[in-house]
mmCIF file of C-alpha atoms in Angstrom:
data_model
loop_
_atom_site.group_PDB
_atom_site.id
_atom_site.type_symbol
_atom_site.label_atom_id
_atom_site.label_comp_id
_atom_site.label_asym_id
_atom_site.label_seq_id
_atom_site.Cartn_x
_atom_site.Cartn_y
_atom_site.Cartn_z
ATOM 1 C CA UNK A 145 111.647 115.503 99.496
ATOM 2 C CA UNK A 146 111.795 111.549 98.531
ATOM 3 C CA UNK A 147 110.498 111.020 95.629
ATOM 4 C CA UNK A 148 109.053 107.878 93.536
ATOM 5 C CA UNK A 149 109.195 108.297 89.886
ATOM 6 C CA UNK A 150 105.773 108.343 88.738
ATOM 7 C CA UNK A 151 106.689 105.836 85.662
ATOM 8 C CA UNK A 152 107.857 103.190 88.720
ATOM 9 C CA UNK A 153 104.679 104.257 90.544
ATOM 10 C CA UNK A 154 102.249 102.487 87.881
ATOM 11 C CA UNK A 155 104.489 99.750 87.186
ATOM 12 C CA UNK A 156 102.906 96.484 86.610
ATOM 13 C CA UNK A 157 104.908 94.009 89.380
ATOM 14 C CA UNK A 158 106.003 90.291 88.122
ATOM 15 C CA UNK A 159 106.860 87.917 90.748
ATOM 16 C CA UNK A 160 110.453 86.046 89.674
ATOM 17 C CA UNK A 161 110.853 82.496 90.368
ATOM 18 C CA UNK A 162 113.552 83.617 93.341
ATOM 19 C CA UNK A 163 111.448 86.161 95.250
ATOM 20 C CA UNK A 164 108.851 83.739 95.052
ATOM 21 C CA UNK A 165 111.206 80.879 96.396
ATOM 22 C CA UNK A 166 112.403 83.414 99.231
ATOM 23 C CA UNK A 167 109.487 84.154 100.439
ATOM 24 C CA UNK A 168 107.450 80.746 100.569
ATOM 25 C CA UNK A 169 110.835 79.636 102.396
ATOM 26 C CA UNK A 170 110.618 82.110 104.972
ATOM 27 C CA UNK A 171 106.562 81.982 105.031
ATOM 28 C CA UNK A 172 105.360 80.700 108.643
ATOM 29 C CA UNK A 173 101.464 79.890 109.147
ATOM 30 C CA UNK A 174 100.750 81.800 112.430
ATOM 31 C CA UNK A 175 96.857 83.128 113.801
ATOM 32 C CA UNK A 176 96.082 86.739 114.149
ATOM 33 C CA UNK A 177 97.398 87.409 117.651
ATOM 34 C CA UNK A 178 100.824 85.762 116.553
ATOM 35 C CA UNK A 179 101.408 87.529 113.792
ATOM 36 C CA UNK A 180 100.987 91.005 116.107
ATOM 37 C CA UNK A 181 103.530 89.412 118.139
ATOM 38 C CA UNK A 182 105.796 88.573 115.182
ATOM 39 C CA UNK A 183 105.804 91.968 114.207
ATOM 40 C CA UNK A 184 106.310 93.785 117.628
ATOM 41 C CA UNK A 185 109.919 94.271 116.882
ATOM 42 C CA UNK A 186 109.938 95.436 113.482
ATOM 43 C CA UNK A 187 106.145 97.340 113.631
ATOM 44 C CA UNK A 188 106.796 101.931 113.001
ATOM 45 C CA UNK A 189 104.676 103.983 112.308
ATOM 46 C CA UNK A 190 103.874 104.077 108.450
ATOM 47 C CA UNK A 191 104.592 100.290 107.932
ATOM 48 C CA UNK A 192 102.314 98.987 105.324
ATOM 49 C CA UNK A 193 100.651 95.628 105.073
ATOM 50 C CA UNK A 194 100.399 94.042 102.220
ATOM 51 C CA UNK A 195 97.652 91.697 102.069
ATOM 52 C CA UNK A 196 97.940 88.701 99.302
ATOM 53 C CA UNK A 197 94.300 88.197 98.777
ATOM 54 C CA UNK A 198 91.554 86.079 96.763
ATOM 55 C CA UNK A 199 90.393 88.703 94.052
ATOM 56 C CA UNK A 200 90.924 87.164 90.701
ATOM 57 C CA UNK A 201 90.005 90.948 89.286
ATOM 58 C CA UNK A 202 92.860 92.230 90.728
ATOM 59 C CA UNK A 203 94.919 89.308 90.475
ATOM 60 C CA UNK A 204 94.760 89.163 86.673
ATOM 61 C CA UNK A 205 94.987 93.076 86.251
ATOM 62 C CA UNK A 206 98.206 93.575 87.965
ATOM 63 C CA UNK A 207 100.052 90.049 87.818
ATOM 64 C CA UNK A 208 100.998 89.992 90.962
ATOM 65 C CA UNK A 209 99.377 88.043 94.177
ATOM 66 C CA UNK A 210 98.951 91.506 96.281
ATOM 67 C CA UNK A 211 95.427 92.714 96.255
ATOM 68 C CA UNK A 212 95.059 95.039 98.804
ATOM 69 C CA UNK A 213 97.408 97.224 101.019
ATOM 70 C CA UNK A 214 96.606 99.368 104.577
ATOM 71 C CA UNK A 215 98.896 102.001 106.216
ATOM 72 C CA UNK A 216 99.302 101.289 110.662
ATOM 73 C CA UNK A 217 100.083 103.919 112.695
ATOM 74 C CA UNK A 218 99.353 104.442 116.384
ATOM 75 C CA UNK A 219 96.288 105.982 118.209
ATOM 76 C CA UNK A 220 96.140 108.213 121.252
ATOM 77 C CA UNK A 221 96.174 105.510 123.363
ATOM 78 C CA UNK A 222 99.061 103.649 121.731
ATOM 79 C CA UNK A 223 97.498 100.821 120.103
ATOM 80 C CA UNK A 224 98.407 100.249 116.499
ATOM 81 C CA UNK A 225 95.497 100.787 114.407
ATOM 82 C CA UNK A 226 95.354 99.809 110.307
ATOM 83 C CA UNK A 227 93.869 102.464 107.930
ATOM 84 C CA UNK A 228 92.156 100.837 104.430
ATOM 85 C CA UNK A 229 89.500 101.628 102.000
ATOM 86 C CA UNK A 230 87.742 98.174 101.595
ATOM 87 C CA UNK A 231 85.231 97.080 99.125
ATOM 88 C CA UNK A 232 82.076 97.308 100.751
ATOM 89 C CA UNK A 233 83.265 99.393 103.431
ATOM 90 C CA UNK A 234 84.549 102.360 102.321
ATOM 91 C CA UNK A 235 87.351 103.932 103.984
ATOM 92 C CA UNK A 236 87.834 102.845 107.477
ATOM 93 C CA UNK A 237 90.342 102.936 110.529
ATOM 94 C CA UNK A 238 90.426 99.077 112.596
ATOM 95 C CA UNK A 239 92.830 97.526 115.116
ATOM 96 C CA UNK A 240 95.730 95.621 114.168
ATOM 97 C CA UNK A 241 94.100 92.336 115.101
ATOM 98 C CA UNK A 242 90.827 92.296 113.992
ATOM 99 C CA UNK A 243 92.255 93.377 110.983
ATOM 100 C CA UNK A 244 94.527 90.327 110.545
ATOM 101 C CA UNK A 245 91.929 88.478 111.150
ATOM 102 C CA UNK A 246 90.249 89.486 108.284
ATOM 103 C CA UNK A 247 92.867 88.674 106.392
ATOM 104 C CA UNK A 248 92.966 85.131 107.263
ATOM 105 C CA UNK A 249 93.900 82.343 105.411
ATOM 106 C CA UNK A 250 96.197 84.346 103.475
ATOM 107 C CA UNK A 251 99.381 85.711 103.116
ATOM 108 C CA UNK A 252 100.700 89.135 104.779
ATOM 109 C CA UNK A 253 103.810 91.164 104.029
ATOM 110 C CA UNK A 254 104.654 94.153 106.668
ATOM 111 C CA UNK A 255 106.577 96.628 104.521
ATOM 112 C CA UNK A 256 107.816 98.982 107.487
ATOM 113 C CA UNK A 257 110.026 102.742 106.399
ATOM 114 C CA UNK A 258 113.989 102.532 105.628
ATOM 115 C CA UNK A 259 113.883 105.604 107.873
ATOM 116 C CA UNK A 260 111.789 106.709 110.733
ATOM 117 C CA UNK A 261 109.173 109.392 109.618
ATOM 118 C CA UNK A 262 109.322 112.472 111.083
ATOM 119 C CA UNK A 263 106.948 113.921 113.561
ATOM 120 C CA UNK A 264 105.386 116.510 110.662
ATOM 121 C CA UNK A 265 105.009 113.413 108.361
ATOM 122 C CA UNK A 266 103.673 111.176 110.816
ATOM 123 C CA UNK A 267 100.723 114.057 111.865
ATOM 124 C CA UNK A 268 100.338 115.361 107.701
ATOM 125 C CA UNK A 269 100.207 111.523 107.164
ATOM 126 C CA UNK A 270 97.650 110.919 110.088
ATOM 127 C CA UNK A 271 95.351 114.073 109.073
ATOM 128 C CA UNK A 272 95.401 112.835 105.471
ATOM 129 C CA UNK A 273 94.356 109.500 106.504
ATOM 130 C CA UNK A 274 92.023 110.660 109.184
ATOM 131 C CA UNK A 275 89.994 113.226 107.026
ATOM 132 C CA UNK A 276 88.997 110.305 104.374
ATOM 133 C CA UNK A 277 87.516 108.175 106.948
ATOM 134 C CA UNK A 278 84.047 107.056 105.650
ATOM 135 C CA UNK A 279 84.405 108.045 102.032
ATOM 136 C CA UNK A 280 83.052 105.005 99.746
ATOM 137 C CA UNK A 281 85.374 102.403 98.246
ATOM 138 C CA UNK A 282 85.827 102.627 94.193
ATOM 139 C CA UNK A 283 87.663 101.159 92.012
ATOM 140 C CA UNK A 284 86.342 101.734 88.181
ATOM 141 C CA UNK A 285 88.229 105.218 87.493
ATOM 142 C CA UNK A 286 91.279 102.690 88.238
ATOM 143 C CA UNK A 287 91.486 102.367 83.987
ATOM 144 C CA UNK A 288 90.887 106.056 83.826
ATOM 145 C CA UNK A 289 92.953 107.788 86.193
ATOM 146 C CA UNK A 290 90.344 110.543 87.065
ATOM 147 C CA UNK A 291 89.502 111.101 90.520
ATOM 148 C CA UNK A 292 86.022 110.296 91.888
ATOM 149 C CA UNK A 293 83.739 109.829 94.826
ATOM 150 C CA UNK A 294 85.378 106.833 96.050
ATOM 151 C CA UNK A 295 88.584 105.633 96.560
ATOM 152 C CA UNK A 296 90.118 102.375 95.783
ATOM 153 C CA UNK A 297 93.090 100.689 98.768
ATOM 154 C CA UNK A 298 96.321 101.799 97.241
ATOM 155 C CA UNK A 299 95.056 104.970 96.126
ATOM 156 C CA UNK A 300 93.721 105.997 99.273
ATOM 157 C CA UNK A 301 97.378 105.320 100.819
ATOM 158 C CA UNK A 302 99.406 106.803 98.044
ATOM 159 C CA UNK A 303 97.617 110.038 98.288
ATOM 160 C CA UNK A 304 98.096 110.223 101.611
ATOM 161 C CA UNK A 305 101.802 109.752 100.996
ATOM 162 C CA UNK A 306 102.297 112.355 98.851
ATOM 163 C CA UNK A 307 100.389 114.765 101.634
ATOM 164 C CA UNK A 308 103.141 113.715 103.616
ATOM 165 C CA UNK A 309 105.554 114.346 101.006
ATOM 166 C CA UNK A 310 107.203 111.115 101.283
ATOM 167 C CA UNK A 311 106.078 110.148 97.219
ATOM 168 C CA UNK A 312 105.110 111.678 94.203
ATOM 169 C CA UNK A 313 102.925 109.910 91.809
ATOM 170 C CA UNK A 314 100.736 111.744 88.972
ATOM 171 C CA UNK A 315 97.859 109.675 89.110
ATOM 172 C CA UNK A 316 97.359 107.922 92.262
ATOM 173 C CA UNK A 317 94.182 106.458 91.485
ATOM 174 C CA UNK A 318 96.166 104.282 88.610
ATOM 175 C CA UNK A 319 99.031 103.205 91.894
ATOM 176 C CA UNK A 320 97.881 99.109 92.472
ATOM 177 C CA UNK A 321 99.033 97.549 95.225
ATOM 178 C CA UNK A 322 102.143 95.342 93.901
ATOM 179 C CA UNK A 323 102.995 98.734 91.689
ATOM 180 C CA UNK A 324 103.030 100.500 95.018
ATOM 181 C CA UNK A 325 105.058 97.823 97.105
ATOM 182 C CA UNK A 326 107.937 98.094 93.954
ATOM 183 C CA UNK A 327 108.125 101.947 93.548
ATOM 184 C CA UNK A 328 108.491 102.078 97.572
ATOM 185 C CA UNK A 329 111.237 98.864 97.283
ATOM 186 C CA UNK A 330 113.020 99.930 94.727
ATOM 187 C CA UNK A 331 113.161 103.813 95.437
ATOM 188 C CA UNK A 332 114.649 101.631 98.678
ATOM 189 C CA UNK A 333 111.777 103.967 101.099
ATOM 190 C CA UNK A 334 110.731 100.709 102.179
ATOM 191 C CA UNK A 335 111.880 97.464 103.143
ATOM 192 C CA UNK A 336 110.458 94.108 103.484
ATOM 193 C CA UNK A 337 110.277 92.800 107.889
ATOM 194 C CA UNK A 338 108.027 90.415 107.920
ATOM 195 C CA UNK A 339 106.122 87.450 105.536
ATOM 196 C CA UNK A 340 103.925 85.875 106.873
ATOM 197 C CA UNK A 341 100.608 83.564 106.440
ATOM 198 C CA UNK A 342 97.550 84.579 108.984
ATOM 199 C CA UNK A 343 95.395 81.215 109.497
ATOM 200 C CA UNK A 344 91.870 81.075 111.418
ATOM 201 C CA UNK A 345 92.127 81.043 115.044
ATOM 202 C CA UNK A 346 89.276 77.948 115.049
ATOM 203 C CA UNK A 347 87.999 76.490 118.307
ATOM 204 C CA UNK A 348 87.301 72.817 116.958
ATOM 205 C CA UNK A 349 83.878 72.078 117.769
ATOM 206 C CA UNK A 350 82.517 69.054 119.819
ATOM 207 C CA UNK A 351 81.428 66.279 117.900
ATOM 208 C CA UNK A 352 77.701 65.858 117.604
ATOM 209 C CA UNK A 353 75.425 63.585 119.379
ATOM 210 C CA UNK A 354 74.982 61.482 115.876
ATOM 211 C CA UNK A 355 76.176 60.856 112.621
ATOM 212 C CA UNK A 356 73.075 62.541 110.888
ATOM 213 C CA UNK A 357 73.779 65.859 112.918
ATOM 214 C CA UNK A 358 77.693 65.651 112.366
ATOM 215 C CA UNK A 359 76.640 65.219 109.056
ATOM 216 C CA UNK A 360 74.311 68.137 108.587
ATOM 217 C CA UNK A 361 77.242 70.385 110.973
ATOM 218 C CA UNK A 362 79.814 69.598 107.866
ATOM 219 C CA UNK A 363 77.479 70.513 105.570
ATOM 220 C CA UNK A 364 76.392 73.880 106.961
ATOM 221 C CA UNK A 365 79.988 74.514 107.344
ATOM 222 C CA UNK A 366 81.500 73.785 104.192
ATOM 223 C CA UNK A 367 78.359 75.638 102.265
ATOM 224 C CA UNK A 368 78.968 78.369 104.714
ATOM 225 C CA UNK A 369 82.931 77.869 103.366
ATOM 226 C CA UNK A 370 82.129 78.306 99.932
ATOM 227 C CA UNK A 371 80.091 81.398 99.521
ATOM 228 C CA UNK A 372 82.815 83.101 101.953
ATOM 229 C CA UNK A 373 85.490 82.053 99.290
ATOM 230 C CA UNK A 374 83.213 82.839 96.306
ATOM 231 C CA UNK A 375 82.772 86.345 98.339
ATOM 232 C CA UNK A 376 86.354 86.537 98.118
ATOM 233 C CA UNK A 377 87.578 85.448 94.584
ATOM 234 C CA UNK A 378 84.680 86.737 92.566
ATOM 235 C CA UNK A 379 83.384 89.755 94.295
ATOM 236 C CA UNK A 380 86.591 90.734 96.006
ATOM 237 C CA UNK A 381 85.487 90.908 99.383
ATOM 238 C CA UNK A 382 88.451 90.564 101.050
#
């Protein structure tokens, strides 16, 4: 059985100056649809997205830019599909794409296996996953450790890595999402394939008839801009 020492597990992650200077070099600003593409060669089963989003909460908890993770595997019909528990969602099972797009604008890292999962992990790992599907997001018991109704991103996949006996961690509900990617890169169960930005796919709209209207269009628009970032940075609505 891997293993993940449990200590490694809850580790808080710290970005160094060279990682940091790595990855912004190698960073490419690509919509939804391209990044799918981008990652067509490197995409297995298991791979985890790392999502670097706008919640100051969890931003200022863990140190670390990652604030929420989902697991992709493949449906029945082939297409890749991303499993996540998301704050006002609740555990939930969405394509690739749309899922990118949700992302957008911000930054994406595809963690994918060192080693190809077997077909038991991949179905223990799919039935774990599966059998959560609607349970209600949570984070508070985060500071605790204790289980509870819902289930907060990275402890939603951890436990269903240690169903598939691929980790161990003692508290899973304590695993964030940067002391998940550094257990799984250091352990060396993961590797990093792909950093990337995902940017709106925005059909620029015709100019208005006047100035007034234009002028009432950029308004609307950069209000409506706003409250989606406030959403995003305060409430951590990714």
């Amino acid at each position: 059985m891997k293993q993940i020492l449990c200590t490694v597990m809850t580790a808080v992650f710290t970005l160094t100056g060279s990682a940091a200077a790595i990855a912004e070099e190698a960073r490419t600003e690509k919509t939804a649809p391209q990044v799918v593409d981008l990652m067509q060669d490197q995409l297995t089963e298991g791979c985890l997205l790392m999502h670097e989003g706008d919640c100051l909460a969890v931003k200022m908890f863990t140190r670390s830019p990652y604030t929420h993770v989902g697991i992709v595997l493949k449906d029945e019909s082939g297409n890749w599909q991303t499993y996540d528990s998301a704050n006002g969602e609740g555990v939930r099972k969405t394509e690739l794409c749309a899922y990118l797009e949700e992302c957008a604008p911000n930054g994406i890292t595809l963690l994918c296996p060192s080693e190809p999962y077997t077909e038991e992990e991949l179905d223990t790992l799919r039935l774990a996953l599966e059998e959560q599907i609607g349970r209600p997001y949570g984070i508070r018991h985060h500071l605790t450790g204790n289980q509870a109704e819902g289930v907060h991103c990275s402890e939603y996949v951890t436990t269903a890595l240690i169903q598939a006996s691929v980790i161990t961690a003692e508290r899973p509900s304590r695993v964030s999402p940067a002391s998940l990617r550094q257990g799984l890169l250091e352990s060396d169960l993961y590797r990093e394939a792909v950093v990337t930005t995902v940017v709106p796919d925005v059909i620029p709209a015709p100019p208005a008839e006047s100035w007034f209207k234009q002028l009432w269009i950029d308004t609307k628009t950069c209000t409506s801009d706003c409250c989606k970032s406030w959403n995003r940075t305060i409430f951590c609505c990714e």
